[in-house]
Coordinates of C-alpha atoms and ligand atoms in Angstrom, one line a residue:
X169 CA -11.3 54.2 92.3
X170 CA -13.4 53.4 90.2
X171 CA -13.5 55.6 86.9
X172 CA -16.3 58.2 85.4
X173 CA -18.4 55.5 84.2
X174 CA -18.6 54.1 88.0
X175 CA -16.5 50.9 86.8
X176 CA -12.8 50.4 89.0
X177 CA -9.4 50.3 87.4
X178 CA -8.2 46.1 87.4
X179 CA -4.8 44.9 88.0
X180 CA -3.1 42.4 86.9
X181 CA -1.3 41.9 90.1
X182 CA 0.4 38.2 90.0
X183 CA 1.9 35.3 87.8
X184 CA 3.6 32.0 88.4
X185 CA 4.9 30.2 86.4
X186 CA 5.5 25.9 87.0
X187 CA 7.3 24.3 84.2
X188 CA 8.0 20.9 84.4
X189 CA 12.2 19.5 84.4
X190 CA 11.9 16.9 82.1
X191 CA 12.3 18.4 78.3
X192 CA 13.0 16.6 75.3
X193 CA 15.2 18.3 72.7
X194 CA 14.9 18.1 69.0
X195 CA 17.7 16.1 68.6
X196 CA 15.8 13.2 70.8
X197 CA 12.4 13.9 68.8
X198 CA 13.6 13.7 65.0
X199 CA 15.6 10.3 66.6
X200 CA 12.4 8.7 68.1
X201 CA 11.0 9.5 65.1
X202 CA 13.0 9.0 62.3
X203 CA 13.7 5.3 64.1
X204 CA 9.6 5.5 63.5
X205 CA 9.7 5.6 60.4
X206 CA 11.7 3.0 59.6
X207 CA 10.4 0.6 60.8
X208 CA 6.8 1.8 59.7
X209 CA 8.6 2.3 55.9
X210 CA 9.5 -1.9 56.4
X211 CA 5.7 -2.4 57.2
X212 CA 4.8 0.0 54.1
X213 CA 7.4 -1.5 51.5
X214 CA 5.9 -5.7 51.5
X215 CA 2.6 -3.8 51.5
X216 CA 3.4 -1.6 48.3
X217 CA 2.3 1.3 50.3
X218 CA 3.6 4.8 49.8
X219 CA 6.3 6.0 52.0
X220 CA 6.6 8.2 55.1
X221 CA 8.9 11.0 55.7
X222 CA 11.4 11.8 58.1
X223 CA 12.0 14.4 60.3
X224 CA 15.0 16.8 60.9
X225 CA 16.2 19.0 62.6
X226 CA 17.1 21.8 61.1
X227 CA 13.5 22.3 59.3
X228 CA 12.6 22.5 62.6
X229 CA 14.4 25.1 63.9
X230 CA 14.6 27.0 60.2
X231 CA 10.7 27.2 60.3
X232 CA 9.4 27.2 63.7
X233 CA 12.3 28.5 66.3
X234 CA 12.0 25.8 68.6
X235 CA 14.5 23.6 69.8
X236 CA 13.6 21.8 73.2
X237 CA 10.2 21.5 75.3
X238 CA 9.7 20.7 78.9
X239 CA 7.1 17.7 78.5
X240 CA 4.9 16.7 82.5
X241 CA 6.4 12.2 81.7
X242 CA 8.9 12.0 79.6
X243 CA 8.4 8.2 80.1
X244 CA 6.8 6.7 76.9
X245 CA 7.6 10.0 74.4
X246 CA 11.0 8.4 73.1
X247 CA 9.7 4.8 72.1
X248 CA 8.7 4.2 69.3
X249 CA 6.4 1.3 70.5
X250 CA 4.2 3.7 71.8
X251 CA 4.9 7.5 70.6
X252 CA 2.7 8.7 74.1
X253 CA 3.8 10.5 77.1
X254 CA 2.6 7.3 80.0
X255 CA 0.6 9.8 82.7
X256 CA -0.8 7.2 85.8
X257 CA -4.3 7.5 85.9
X258 CA -5.8 8.7 89.0
X259 CA -8.4 7.8 91.7
X260 CA -10.9 9.8 92.2
X261 CA -10.2 10.0 95.9
X262 CA -7.1 12.1 94.7
X263 CA -6.6 15.6 93.0
X264 CA -6.0 14.7 88.6
X265 CA -3.0 15.2 86.9
X266 CA -4.2 18.3 85.3
X267 CA -5.7 20.0 88.4
X268 CA -2.3 19.6 90.4
X269 CA 0.0 20.8 87.7
X270 CA -2.8 23.6 88.0
X271 CA -2.8 24.4 91.2
X272 CA 1.5 24.7 91.2
X273 CA 1.3 27.9 89.4
X274 CA -1.6 29.3 90.7
X275 CA -0.2 29.1 94.0
X276 CA 2.9 30.9 92.9
X277 CA 0.5 33.5 90.7
X278 CA -0.8 34.1 94.7
X279 CA 3.0 34.0 96.4
X280 CA 3.3 37.2 93.6
X281 CA 0.6 38.9 93.9
X282 CA 1.2 38.3 97.9
X283 CA -2.2 37.5 98.9
X284 CA -3.9 34.0 100.4
X285 CA -6.0 31.5 98.1
X286 CA -9.2 32.8 100.5
X287 CA -8.4 36.4 99.1
X288 CA -9.7 34.9 95.5
X289 CA -13.8 34.3 94.6
X290 CA -13.2 32.7 91.3
X291 CA -11.4 30.9 89.3
X292 CA -11.0 30.0 85.8
X293 CA -9.7 26.8 84.2
X294 CA -8.2 28.6 81.1
X295 CA -6.7 25.5 78.7
X296 CA -6.4 24.4 75.3
X297 CA -7.6 20.7 76.4
X298 CA -9.5 20.2 79.7
X299 CA -8.9 16.4 81.4
X300 CA -12.6 16.1 81.5
X301 CA -16.2 17.9 80.9
X302 CA -17.0 17.5 84.8
X303 CA -16.8 18.5 88.2
X304 CA -14.7 21.4 85.9
X305 CA -10.8 21.0 87.0
X306 CA -11.9 24.3 87.7
X307 CA -13.0 24.3 91.2
X308 CA -11.3 21.2 91.4
X309 CA -8.3 24.0 91.9
X310 CA -10.8 25.9 94.3
X311 CA -11.0 23.3 95.7
X312 CA -7.2 22.0 95.8
X313 CA -6.0 26.0 97.2
X314 CA -8.6 27.0 99.0
X315 CA -10.1 29.8 97.2
X316 CA -14.5 31.4 98.2
X317 CA -17.1 31.8 95.9
X318 CA -17.0 29.6 92.1
X319 CA -15.0 28.2 89.2
X320 CA -15.2 27.4 85.9
X321 CA -12.9 25.8 83.0
X322 CA -12.9 27.7 79.6
X323 CA -11.5 26.8 76.4
X324 CA -10.6 29.1 73.6
X325 CA -6.3 26.6 72.2
X326 CA -4.0 29.0 72.7
X327 CA -5.6 32.1 73.0
X328 CA -8.0 30.8 76.3
X329 CA -6.3 32.6 78.2
X330 CA -6.4 35.9 76.5
X331 CA -9.4 34.9 76.6
X332 CA -9.9 34.5 80.2
X333 CA -7.5 37.5 81.0
X334 CA -10.9 39.2 79.0
X335 CA -13.6 37.7 81.3
X336 CA -11.5 38.9 84.4
X337 CA -10.3 42.1 83.4
X338 CA -14.4 42.9 83.0
X339 CA -15.5 40.7 86.0
X340 CA -14.2 42.9 88.3
X341 CA -14.1 46.0 86.1
X342 CA -18.2 46.1 86.7
X343 CA -17.7 44.5 90.3
X344 CA -18.9 41.5 89.4
X345 CA -15.9 39.5 91.4
X346 CA -13.2 41.2 93.1
X347 CA -10.1 38.8 92.0
X348 CA -10.6 36.7 90.0
X349 CA -7.0 33.6 89.2
X350 CA -6.6 33.2 86.2
X351 CA -5.1 29.1 85.7
X352 CA -3.6 27.5 82.9
X353 CA -2.4 24.5 83.4
X354 CA -0.9 22.6 79.6
X355 CA -0.8 19.3 79.0
X356 CA -0.9 19.0 75.2
X357 CA 1.5 16.3 75.0
X358 CA -1.4 13.9 75.4
X359 CA -3.2 15.3 73.3
X360 CA -0.1 15.2 70.9
X361 CA -0.4 12.9 67.5
X362 CA 4.1 12.3 68.0
X363 CA 3.8 10.0 64.6
X364 CA 3.0 12.7 62.8
X365 CA 5.7 15.2 61.1
X366 CA 3.6 18.2 60.6
X367 CA 3.3 19.0 64.1
X368 CA 5.3 16.5 66.4
X369 CA 8.3 19.4 67.8
X370 CA 5.1 21.6 68.2
X371 CA 4.3 21.5 71.5
X372 CA 5.6 21.5 75.0
X373 CA 3.6 21.5 78.2
X374 CA 3.9 24.3 80.7
X375 CA 1.2 25.4 84.0
X376 CA 1.3 29.2 83.9
X377 CA -1.6 31.8 85.9
X378 CA -2.5 35.1 86.8
X379 CA -4.0 36.8 89.4
X380 CA -6.4 39.7 88.5
X381 CA -7.5 42.5 91.5
X382 CA -9.3 45.9 91.6
X383 CA -6.6 48.7 92.7
X384 CA -8.8 49.5 95.5
X385 CA -8.1 46.0 97.1
X386 CA -4.6 46.9 98.8
X387 CA -0.6 47.7 97.8
X388 CA 0.5 45.5 94.8
X389 CA 3.4 44.5 94.4
X390 CA 6.7 45.4 91.9
X391 CA 6.2 43.4 88.9
X392 CA 2.2 44.1 88.2
X393 CA 0.3 46.2 85.7
X394 CA -2.7 48.1 85.2
X395 CA -5.3 46.9 82.8
X396 CA -6.1 49.5 80.4
X397 CA -7.9 47.5 78.0
X398 CA -8.7 43.7 77.3
X399 CA -10.7 42.2 74.0
X400 CA -11.1 38.4 72.4
X401 CA -12.2 38.3 68.4
X402 CA -12.8 34.6 66.9
X403 CA -13.4 33.0 63.7
X404 CA -14.3 29.6 62.6
X405 CA -11.4 27.6 60.8
X406 CA -10.4 24.2 60.5
X407 CA -7.0 24.4 60.1
X408 CA -5.8 24.0 63.7
X409 CA -8.2 21.2 65.1
X410 CA -8.5 17.6 67.7
X411 CA -11.6 16.4 67.0
X412 CA -11.6 13.9 70.0
X413 CA -14.5 13.8 72.4
X414 CA -17.3 12.3 74.0
X415 CA -19.2 11.3 70.9
X416 CA -15.7 9.5 68.7
X417 CA -16.0 6.0 70.8
X418 CA -20.7 6.6 69.1
X419 CA -19.0 6.6 66.5
X420 CA -17.2 3.7 66.0
X421 CA -18.6 0.6 65.6
X422 CA -16.1 -1.7 67.8
X423 CA -16.0 0.4 70.7
X424 CA -13.9 -1.6 73.4
X425 CA -11.7 0.5 72.4
X426 CA -11.4 4.4 71.9
X427 CA -10.0 4.8 69.0
X428 CA -7.6 7.9 68.8
X429 CA -6.5 7.6 64.4
X430 CA -7.4 11.1 63.0
X431 CA -8.9 12.7 67.0
X432 CA -6.1 13.8 68.1
X433 CA -3.9 17.8 66.7
X434 CA -3.9 18.2 63.2
X435 CA -2.6 21.9 61.8
X436 CA -2.5 22.8 58.5
X437 CA 0.7 24.9 59.5
X438 CA 1.3 27.1 56.4
X439 CA -2.4 28.1 55.9
X440 CA -2.6 29.0 59.7
X441 CA 1.6 30.8 59.8
X442 CA -0.1 33.2 57.2
X443 CA -3.7 33.4 58.1
X444 CA -2.8 34.0 61.9
X445 CA 0.2 36.8 61.0
X446 CA -2.5 38.9 59.5
X447 CA -5.3 39.0 61.5
X448 CA -3.1 38.9 64.6
X449 CA -1.4 42.0 63.2
X450 CA -5.5 43.4 62.3
X451 CA -6.1 43.2 65.6
X452 CA -3.5 44.4 67.3
X453 CA -3.3 47.6 65.6
X454 CA -7.2 48.4 65.4
X455 CA -7.0 47.2 69.2
X456 CA -4.5 49.2 69.8
X457 CA -5.6 52.5 67.8
X458 CA -9.0 52.1 69.9
X459 CA -6.5 53.1 73.0
X460 CA -5.8 55.9 71.4
X461 CA -2.5 54.5 71.1
X462 CA 0.2 52.0 68.4
X463 CA 2.3 49.4 68.3
X464 CA 5.3 51.7 68.4
X465 CA 4.8 53.0 71.8
X466 CA 4.6 49.0 73.0
X467 CA 7.4 49.0 75.4
X468 CA 7.5 45.4 74.8
X469 CA 4.9 42.7 73.4
X470 CA 3.8 39.3 75.2
X471 CA 2.9 37.3 72.2
X472 CA 1.5 33.9 71.8
X473 CA 4.8 31.7 71.9
X474 CA 4.0 29.3 68.2
X475 CA 6.4 30.5 66.1
X476 CA 9.5 32.3 66.2
X477 CA 9.5 33.4 62.5
X478 CA 5.6 34.5 62.6
X479 CA 6.1 36.9 65.9
X480 CA 8.7 38.1 64.2
X481 CA 6.2 38.7 61.2
X482 CA 3.3 39.9 63.0
X483 CA 5.5 43.0 64.4
X484 CA 7.4 44.0 61.9
X485 CA 4.2 44.7 60.0
X486 CA 2.5 46.1 63.1
X487 CA 5.7 48.6 64.0
X488 CA 7.2 48.4 60.4
X489 CA 10.3 47.2 61.3
X490 CA 12.2 44.6 62.9
X491 CA 11.6 44.3 66.9
X492 CA 14.4 42.3 68.9
X493 CA 13.9 40.1 71.4
X494 CA 14.0 42.7 74.4
X495 CA 10.9 44.1 72.7
X496 CA 9.2 40.9 72.5
X497 CA 10.8 37.9 74.1
X498 CA 10.7 34.5 72.8
X499 CA 10.4 31.8 75.5
X500 CA 9.5 29.5 72.2
X501 CA 12.7 28.1 71.6
X502 CA 13.1 27.0 74.9
X503 CA 9.3 24.9 76.0
X504 CA 8.2 24.7 72.4
X505 CA 4.5 26.4 71.8
X506 CA 3.3 25.6 75.3
X507 CA -0.3 26.4 74.1
X508 CA -2.6 29.2 76.6
X509 CA 0.8 29.2 78.5
X510 CA 2.7 30.5 76.4
X511 CA 2.6 34.7 76.6
X512 CA 2.3 34.3 80.3
X513 CA 5.7 32.8 80.2
X514 CA 6.8 35.6 78.4
X515 CA 5.1 37.7 80.8
X516 CA 6.5 36.0 84.0
X517 CA 9.7 36.0 83.0
X518 CA 10.0 39.3 80.8
X519 CA 8.4 42.1 83.7
X520 CA 10.5 43.4 86.3
X521 CA 13.1 45.5 84.1
X522 CA 9.9 48.1 83.2
X523 CA 10.0 51.7 84.4
X524 CA 6.3 52.6 86.0
X525 CA 3.9 54.2 82.8
X526 CA 5.6 52.2 80.2
X527 CA 2.7 50.0 78.0
X528 CA 3.2 46.4 76.9
X529 CA 0.7 44.3 75.7
X530 CA -0.4 40.9 76.0
X531 CA -1.8 38.6 73.1
X532 CA -2.5 35.2 72.3
X533 CA -3.7 33.3 69.3
X534 CA -4.2 29.7 68.1
X535 CA -7.1 27.5 67.2
X536 CA -10.4 28.7 66.7
X537 CA -8.9 31.1 64.3
X538 CA -9.0 33.1 68.3
X539 CA -7.2 36.2 69.8
X540 CA -7.2 37.5 73.1
X541 CA -5.4 40.6 74.5
X542 CA -5.0 43.0 76.9
X543 CA -3.1 46.1 77.4
X544 CA -1.2 46.4 80.0
X545 CA 0.7 49.8 81.5
X546 CA 2.8 49.2 84.5
X547 CA 3.0 51.1 88.0
Ligands
LIG97 N1 10.2 17.4 59.1 C1 11.2 18.0 57.4 N2 10.4 18.4 56.7 C2 9.5 18.9 57.7 C3 8.9 18.8 58.2 C4 9.4 18.2 59.5 N3 9.5 17.6 60.6 N4 7.3 19.0 58.0 C5 7.0 19.0 57.6 N5 7.9 19.1 56.4 C6 8.2 19.7 55.4 C7 7.1 19.3 54.6 O1 6.3 19.0 54.1 C8 7.5 20.6 53.4 O2 7.8 20.0 52.2 P1 7.5 20.6 50.7 O3 7.8 21.4 51.0 O4 8.0 18.8 49.6 O5 6.0 19.6 50.7 C9 8.2 21.9 53.8 O6 8.7 20.8 54.6 C10 7.5 22.9 54.1 O7 6.6 22.7 55.2 P2 5.2 24.1 55.3 O8 4.3 23.4 56.0 O9 4.8 25.1 54.9 O10 6.3 24.0 56.9 P3 6.1 26.1 57.4 O11 7.4 26.7 56.8 O12 4.7 26.7 57.0 O13 6.4 26.0 59.0 C11 5.4 24.7 60.5 C12 5.1 24.7 59.9 C13 4.6 24.4 61.8 C14 6.6 25.7 61.4 C15 4.4 26.5 60.2 O14 4.1 26.6 59.2 C16 3.9 26.6 61.5 O15 4.6 27.2 62.5 N6 2.5 27.6 61.6 C17 1.9 27.9 62.5 C18 1.3 26.7 63.6 C19 1.1 27.8 64.9 O16 1.0 28.9 65.3 N7 -0.3 27.2 65.5 C20 -1.3 27.3 66.2 C21 -0.7 26.9 66.7 S1 -1.5 27.8 68.4

């Protein structure tokens, strides 16, 4: 099963998704935000400071398409005094929160592919945020699952899984690893500033995993795809940024409490919208052209789930006409932007109906700026 260049054929053989049960509607989120704004403005009035503006559910649906989001922990998010999830710290001898979330979707991806953990020889934990620098979350996932070989973390914003699939595909293709598990546990509510009107509504939590393996490794399940090509692209931009990191404390005079002000997610949404839309359209067209294909030949697009209007525009530019949700499924309306997990969730929920030989494009984009994509063909 090697092509003329001696490379192996590669398959995306399993997909697994874990959505937390708890959810928050736009109305609930906006309600708590606006109570906080009223309280804050009362103080600002007394101090003669500029007043904050309220958030609005109709704006959120119109501007982003998001109606609801699921969250790992709801407790604390809607409390106007806190507006941060209350996630209890765990002792070092317990599985960390992020690894546990990753393991949940990883087990489903293995079951979907009909594989055992011991069949895997590399785990990549590919997420927009990692719970700690080391030991790598991926190694903890490796340990909890019982996979062989090695594991490492990587980060490329919302394109993390797309870029990890690019790496996995090329490692398996070249024979460096037999089976690579890409795990994207996204607990983005932990880094989200629920007091920022521009971003408080955008994100939700989810964990998603895929298994990438060589075609020669045996029979493939019904929902499997051959990966025909992959690529990734980056271009520096400050328009989506978080400054939280290990130097934050060293930058403070008073080091008794870590100051999160200015160190959570910020974005210049309308610039991101315009610039990433154009970049993603160009990337998709060029990437497919290099495979002698056009967007029109894609039966399905599993795009990053950040903004419904943005995806509609990328598709219109790329196809020359509008695309419906059968062509480009949307999950962000009920889940929000689940960062690296989003496009995998779209894939998981919308793959079994394709016919053998159908082409599909997996394409994630986001902070960096960054893009990661894979061309899939249904087996
Ligand atoms: N409630 C009510 N009004 C709001 C609001 C809120 N929560 N947030 C912003 N607004 C207001 C703004 O203040 C602005 O008001 P003004 O015209 O009086 O100045 C107006 O709505 C438009 O703001 P803008 O930021 O231009 O909105 P937008 O149409 O670009 O939509 C986003 C905002 C964030 C939904 C959109 O830009 C987006 O999704 N961008 C891409 C994000 C993305 O892909 N990120 C990738 C992360 S991986």
